[in-house]
Coordinates of C-alpha atoms (C1' of nucleotides) and ligand atoms in Angstrom, one line a residue:
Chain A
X221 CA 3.3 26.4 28.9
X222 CA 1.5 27.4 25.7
X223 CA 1.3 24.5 22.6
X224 CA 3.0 25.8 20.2
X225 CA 1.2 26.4 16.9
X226 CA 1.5 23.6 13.6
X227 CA 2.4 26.5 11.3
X228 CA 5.0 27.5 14.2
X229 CA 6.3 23.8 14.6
X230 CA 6.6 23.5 10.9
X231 CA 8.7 26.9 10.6
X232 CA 11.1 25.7 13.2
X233 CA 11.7 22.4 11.6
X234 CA 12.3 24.0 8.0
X235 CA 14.9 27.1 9.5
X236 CA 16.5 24.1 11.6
X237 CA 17.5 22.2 8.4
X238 CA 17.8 24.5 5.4
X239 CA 14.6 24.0 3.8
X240 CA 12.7 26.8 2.4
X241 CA 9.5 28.2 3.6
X242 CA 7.3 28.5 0.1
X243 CA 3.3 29.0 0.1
X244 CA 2.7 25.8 -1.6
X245 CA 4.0 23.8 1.8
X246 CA 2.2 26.0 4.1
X247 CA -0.9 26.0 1.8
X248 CA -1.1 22.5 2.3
X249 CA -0.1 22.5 5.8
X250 CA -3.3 24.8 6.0
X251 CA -5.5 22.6 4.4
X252 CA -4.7 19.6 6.6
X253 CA -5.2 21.5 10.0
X254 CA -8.7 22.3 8.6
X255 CA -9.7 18.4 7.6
X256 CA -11.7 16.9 10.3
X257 CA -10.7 13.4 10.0
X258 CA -8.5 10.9 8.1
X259 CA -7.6 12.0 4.3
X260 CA -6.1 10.9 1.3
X261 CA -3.8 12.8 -1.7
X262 CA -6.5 13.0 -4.0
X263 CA -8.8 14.5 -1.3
X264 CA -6.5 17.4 -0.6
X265 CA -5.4 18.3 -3.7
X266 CA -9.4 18.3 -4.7
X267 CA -9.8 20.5 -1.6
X268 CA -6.8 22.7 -2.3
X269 CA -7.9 23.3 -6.1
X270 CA -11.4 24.2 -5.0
X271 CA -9.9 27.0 -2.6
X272 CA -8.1 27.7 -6.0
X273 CA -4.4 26.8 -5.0
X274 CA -2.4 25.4 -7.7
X275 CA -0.4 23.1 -5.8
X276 CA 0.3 20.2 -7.8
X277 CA -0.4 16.7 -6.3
X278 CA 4.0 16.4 -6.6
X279 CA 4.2 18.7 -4.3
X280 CA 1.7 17.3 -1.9
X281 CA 3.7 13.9 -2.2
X282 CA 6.8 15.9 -1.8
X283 CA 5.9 17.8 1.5
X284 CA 3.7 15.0 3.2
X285 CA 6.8 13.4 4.7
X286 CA 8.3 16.9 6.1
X287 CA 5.3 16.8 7.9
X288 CA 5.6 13.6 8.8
X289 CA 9.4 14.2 10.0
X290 CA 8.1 17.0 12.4
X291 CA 5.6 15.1 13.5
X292 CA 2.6 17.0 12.7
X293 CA 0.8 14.4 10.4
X294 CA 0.9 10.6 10.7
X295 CA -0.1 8.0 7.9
X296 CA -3.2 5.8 8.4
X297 CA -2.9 2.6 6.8
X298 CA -6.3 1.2 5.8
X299 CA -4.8 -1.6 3.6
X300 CA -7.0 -0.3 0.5
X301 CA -4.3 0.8 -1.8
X302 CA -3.0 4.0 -0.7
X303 CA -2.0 5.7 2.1
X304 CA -4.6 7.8 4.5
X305 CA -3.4 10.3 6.3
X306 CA -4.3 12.3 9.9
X307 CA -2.9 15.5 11.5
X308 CA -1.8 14.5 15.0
X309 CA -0.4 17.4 17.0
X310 CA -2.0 17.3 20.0
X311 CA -3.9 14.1 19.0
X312 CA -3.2 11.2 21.9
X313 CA -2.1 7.9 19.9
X314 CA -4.9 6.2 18.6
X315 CA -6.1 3.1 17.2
X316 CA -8.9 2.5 14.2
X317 CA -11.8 0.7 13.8
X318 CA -13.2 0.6 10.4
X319 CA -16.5 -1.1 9.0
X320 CA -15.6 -3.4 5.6
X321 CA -19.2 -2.7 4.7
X322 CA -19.7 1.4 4.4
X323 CA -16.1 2.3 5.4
X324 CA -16.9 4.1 8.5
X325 CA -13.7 4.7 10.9
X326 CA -14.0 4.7 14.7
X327 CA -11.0 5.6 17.0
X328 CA -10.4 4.5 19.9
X329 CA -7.2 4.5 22.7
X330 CA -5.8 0.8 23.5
X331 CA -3.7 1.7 26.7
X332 CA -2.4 -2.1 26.9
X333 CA -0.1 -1.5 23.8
X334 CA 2.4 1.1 25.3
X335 CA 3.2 -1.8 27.9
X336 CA 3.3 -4.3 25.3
X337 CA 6.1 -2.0 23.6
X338 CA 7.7 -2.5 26.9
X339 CA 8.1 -5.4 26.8
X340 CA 8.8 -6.7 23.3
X341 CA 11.4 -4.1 24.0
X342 CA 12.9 -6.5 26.8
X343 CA 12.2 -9.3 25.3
X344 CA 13.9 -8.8 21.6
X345 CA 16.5 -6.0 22.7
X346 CA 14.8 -3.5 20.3
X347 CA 14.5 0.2 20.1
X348 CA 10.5 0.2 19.4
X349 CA 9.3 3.4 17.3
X350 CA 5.8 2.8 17.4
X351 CA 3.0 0.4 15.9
X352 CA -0.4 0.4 14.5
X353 CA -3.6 -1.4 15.4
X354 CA -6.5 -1.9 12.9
X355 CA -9.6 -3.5 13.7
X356 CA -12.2 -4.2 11.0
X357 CA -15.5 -5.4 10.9
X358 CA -19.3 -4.8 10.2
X359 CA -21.0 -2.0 11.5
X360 CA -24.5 -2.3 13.0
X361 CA -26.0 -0.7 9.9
X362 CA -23.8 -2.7 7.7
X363 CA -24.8 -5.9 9.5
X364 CA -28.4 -5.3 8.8
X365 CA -27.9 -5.0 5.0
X366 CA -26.5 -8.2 5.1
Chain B
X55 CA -10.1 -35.5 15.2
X56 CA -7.3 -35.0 12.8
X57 CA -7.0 -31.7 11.0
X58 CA -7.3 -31.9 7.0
X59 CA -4.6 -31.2 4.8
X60 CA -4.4 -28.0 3.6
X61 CA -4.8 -29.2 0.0
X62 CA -7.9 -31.0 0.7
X63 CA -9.5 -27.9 2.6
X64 CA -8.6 -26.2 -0.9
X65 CA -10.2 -28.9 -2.8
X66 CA -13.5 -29.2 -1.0
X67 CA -13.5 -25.3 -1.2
X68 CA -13.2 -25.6 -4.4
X69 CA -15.6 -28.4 -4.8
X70 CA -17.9 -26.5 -3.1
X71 CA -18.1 -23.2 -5.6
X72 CA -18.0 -24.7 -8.7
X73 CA -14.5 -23.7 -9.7
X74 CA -12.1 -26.0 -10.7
X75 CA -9.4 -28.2 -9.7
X76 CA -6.0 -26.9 -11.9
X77 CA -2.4 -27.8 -11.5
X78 CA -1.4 -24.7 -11.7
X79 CA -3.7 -24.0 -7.9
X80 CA -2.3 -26.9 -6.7
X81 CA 0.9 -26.4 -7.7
X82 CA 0.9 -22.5 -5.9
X83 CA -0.6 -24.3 -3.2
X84 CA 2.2 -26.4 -2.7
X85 CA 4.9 -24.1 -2.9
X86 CA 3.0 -21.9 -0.3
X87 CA 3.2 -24.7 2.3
X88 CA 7.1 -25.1 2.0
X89 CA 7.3 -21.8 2.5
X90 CA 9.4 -21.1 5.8
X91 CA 7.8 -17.7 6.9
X92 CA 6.5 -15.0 4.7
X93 CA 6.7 -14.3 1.2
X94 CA 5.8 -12.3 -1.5
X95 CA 4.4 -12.5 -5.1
X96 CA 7.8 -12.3 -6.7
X97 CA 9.1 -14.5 -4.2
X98 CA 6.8 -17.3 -5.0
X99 CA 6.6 -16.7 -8.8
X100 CA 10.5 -17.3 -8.7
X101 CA 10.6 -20.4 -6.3
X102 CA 7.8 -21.8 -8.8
X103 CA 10.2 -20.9 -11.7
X104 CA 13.0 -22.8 -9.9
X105 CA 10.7 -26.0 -9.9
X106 CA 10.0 -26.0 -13.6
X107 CA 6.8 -24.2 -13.2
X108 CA 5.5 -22.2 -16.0
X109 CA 2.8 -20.8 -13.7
X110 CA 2.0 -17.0 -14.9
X111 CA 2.1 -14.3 -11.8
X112 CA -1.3 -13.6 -13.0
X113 CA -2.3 -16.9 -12.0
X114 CA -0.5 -16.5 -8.8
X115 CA -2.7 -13.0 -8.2
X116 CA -5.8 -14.5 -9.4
X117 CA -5.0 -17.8 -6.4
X118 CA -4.3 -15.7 -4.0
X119 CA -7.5 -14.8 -2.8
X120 CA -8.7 -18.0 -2.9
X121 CA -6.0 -19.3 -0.8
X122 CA -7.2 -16.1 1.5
X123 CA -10.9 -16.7 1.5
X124 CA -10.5 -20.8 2.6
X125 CA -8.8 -20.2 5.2
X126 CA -5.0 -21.5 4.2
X127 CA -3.6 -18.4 3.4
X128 CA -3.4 -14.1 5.1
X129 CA -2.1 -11.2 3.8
X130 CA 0.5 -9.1 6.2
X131 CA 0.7 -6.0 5.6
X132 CA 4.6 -4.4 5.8
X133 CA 3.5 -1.5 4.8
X134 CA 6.5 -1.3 2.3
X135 CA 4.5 -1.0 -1.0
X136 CA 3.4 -4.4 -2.0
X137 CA 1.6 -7.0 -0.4
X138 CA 3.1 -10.2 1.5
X139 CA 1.8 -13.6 2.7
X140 CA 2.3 -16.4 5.3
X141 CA 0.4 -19.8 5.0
X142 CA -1.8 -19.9 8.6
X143 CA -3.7 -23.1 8.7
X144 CA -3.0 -24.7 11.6
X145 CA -1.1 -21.7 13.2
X146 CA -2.6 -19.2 15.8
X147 CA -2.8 -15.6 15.3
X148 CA 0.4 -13.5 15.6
X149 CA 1.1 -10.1 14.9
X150 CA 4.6 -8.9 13.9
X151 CA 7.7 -6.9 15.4
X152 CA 9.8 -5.7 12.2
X153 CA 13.2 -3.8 12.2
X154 CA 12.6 -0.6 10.0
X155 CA 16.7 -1.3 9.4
X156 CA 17.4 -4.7 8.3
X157 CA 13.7 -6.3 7.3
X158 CA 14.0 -8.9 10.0
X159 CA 10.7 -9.8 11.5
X160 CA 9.4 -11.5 14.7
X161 CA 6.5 -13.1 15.7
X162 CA 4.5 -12.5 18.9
X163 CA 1.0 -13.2 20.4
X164 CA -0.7 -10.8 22.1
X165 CA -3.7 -12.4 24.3
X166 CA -5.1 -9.3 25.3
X167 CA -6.4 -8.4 21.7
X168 CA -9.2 -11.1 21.8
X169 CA -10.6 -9.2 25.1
X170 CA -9.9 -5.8 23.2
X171 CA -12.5 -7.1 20.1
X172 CA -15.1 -8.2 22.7
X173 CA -14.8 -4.7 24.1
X174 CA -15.2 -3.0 20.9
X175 CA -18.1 -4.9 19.5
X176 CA -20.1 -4.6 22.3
X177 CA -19.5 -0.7 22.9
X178 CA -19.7 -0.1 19.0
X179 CA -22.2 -2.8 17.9
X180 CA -19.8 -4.1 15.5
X181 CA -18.9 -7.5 14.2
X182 CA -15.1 -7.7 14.4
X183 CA -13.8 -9.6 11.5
X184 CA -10.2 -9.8 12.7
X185 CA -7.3 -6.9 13.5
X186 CA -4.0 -6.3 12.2
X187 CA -1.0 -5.2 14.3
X188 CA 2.6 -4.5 13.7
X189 CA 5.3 -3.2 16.0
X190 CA 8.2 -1.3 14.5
X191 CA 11.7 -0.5 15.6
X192 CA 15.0 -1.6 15.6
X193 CA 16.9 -4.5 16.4
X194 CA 19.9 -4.8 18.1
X195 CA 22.2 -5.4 15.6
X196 CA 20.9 -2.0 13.8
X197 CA 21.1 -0.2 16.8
X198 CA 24.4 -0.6 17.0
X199 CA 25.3 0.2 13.4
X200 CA 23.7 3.5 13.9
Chain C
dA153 C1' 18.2 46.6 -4.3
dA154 C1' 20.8 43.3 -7.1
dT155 C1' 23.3 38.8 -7.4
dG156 C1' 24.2 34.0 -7.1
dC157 C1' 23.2 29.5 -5.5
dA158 C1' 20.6 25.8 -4.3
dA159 C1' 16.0 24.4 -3.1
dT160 C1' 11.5 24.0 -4.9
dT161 C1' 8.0 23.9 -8.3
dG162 C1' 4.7 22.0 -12.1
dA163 C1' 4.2 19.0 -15.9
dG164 C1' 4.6 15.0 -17.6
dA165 C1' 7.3 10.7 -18.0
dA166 C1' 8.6 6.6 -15.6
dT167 C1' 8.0 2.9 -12.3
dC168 C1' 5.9 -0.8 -10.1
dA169 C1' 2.4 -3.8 -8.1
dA170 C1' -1.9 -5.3 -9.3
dT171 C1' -5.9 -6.0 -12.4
dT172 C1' -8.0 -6.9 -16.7
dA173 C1' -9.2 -8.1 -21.8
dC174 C1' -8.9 -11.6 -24.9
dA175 C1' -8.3 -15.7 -27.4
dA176 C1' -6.8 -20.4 -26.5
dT177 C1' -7.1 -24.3 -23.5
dA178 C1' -8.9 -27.6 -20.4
dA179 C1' -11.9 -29.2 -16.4
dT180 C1' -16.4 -30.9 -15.3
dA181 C1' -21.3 -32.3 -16.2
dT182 C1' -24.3 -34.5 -19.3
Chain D
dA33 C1' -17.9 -37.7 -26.9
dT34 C1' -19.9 -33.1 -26.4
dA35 C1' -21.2 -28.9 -24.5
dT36 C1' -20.5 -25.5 -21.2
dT37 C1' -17.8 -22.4 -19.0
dA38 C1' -13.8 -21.7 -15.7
dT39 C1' -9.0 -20.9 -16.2
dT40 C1' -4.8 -19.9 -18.3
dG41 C1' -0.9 -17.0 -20.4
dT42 C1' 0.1 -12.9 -22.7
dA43 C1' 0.1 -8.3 -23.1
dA44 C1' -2.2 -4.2 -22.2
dT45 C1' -4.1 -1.3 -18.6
dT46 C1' -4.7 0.9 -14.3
dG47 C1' -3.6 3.7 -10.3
dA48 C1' -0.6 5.4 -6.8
dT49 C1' 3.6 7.2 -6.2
dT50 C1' 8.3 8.7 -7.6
dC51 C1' 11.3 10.9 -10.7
dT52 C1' 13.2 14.0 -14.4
dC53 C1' 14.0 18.4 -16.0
dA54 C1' 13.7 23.1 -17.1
dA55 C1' 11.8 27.2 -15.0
dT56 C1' 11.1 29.6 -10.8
dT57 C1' 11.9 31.4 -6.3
dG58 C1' 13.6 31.8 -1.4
dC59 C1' 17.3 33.4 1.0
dA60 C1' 22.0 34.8 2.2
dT61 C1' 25.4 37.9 0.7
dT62 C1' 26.8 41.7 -1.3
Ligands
MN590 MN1 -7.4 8.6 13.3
MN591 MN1 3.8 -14.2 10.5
ZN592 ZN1 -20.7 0.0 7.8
ZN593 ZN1 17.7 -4.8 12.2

DNA sequence: AATGCAATTGAGAATCAATTACAATAATAT
DNA sequence: ATATTATTGTAATTGATTCTCAATTGCATT
């Protein structure tokens, strides 16, 4: 069976709930399937203006979380002041590792914490919808400069 | 070997960096320590308040990271738009299970994240620094009212 | 194709936590 | 005591995000 497409996934999820389909969401949806890596709001408005889309940064705040909701992008929290975001579909669950020094941002997959759901599951009778693991430290360059 | 006080780690920090010895520090610093659990700027400002302290919130941000950098003090991040804060000297490492319904939170220690930062410094060169995780769900009670 | 309704938009104002400038105060060293 | 300079409170500022509002536009129905 054949993934469907973002753009498809996002269609579906706007018919299913009486939302419109407009060229400033899927202009922006776009945008984000092309950014290799983790961004920010600033970052893809700057990007979006440059391809000479007017989509204001409102809009951009106001359609992140339908992407969100349909599970196509996921927010990165790097604890810096504002929120990061990543496309996911088709991305396995991933952890970061990020260097304090030059900001650099390694993934990596923790396979111990989908048992550890498990259990605090068990163990607190909750309905667990997810987590998020950061790591932070110096990279070897980073070190170095010390 | 008996563990210092927490004020006296604060006071030989301070001693230490040339910066000086106020009331209103110590003052913060003791409302932090009777602090059952985790709190937030407004939170402690208030309490303060309660107590006949005239200490200014922008003493309580300018503290903060002092409390941080010694040792006494961490931030948690809830990832609800402001920062919060639990007193840790003397208490081991946690990370947190919060309902997304009610606020409540729980404490757990996972032992398999020390292993996990030996992993990741050796395959990345890095020097971990520390790691955040929270768990997210829903409690019972909130399943229920769903 | 034209109409009506409600969702969406852009611009700028509002909000809110956190930081900063500044002048007054007060802690330490001499 | 005096000099030095860190710290304080107040109020202004910043920066990210949300909200307001009037204008526009998608979409279902004629
Ligand atoms: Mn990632
Ligand atoms: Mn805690
Ligand atoms: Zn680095
Ligand atoms: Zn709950």
């Amino acid at each position: 069976m054949v993934m469907k497409s973002e753009i498809q996934v996002f269609r579906e999820y706007i018919r299913g709930r009486r939302l419109r389909r407009t060229p400033e969401r899927e202009q922006i949806l776009q945008e984000i399937f092309e950014i290799h890596g983790h961004f920010d709001v600033d970052e893809l408005h700057l990007r979006l203006r440059d391809k000479a889309s007017k989509v204001s940064k409102a809009s951009i705040y106001r359609a992140l979380p339908l992407f969100i909701d349909c599970g196509l992008v996921r927010e990165v929290d790097f604890s810096d002041g504002h929120w990061h975001y990543e496309h996911i579909y088709g991305h396995a669950h991933h952890s970061h590792l990020r260097c304090l020094g030059c900001g650099e941002v390694l993934e990596f997959v923790e396979p111990g914490l989908g048992l550890l759901e498990v259990h605090l599951a068990r163990e607190y009778g909750y309905r667990i919808k997810g987590h998020q693991l950061q790591v932070h430290g110096l990279c070897a360059t980073c070190q170095e400069a010390e």
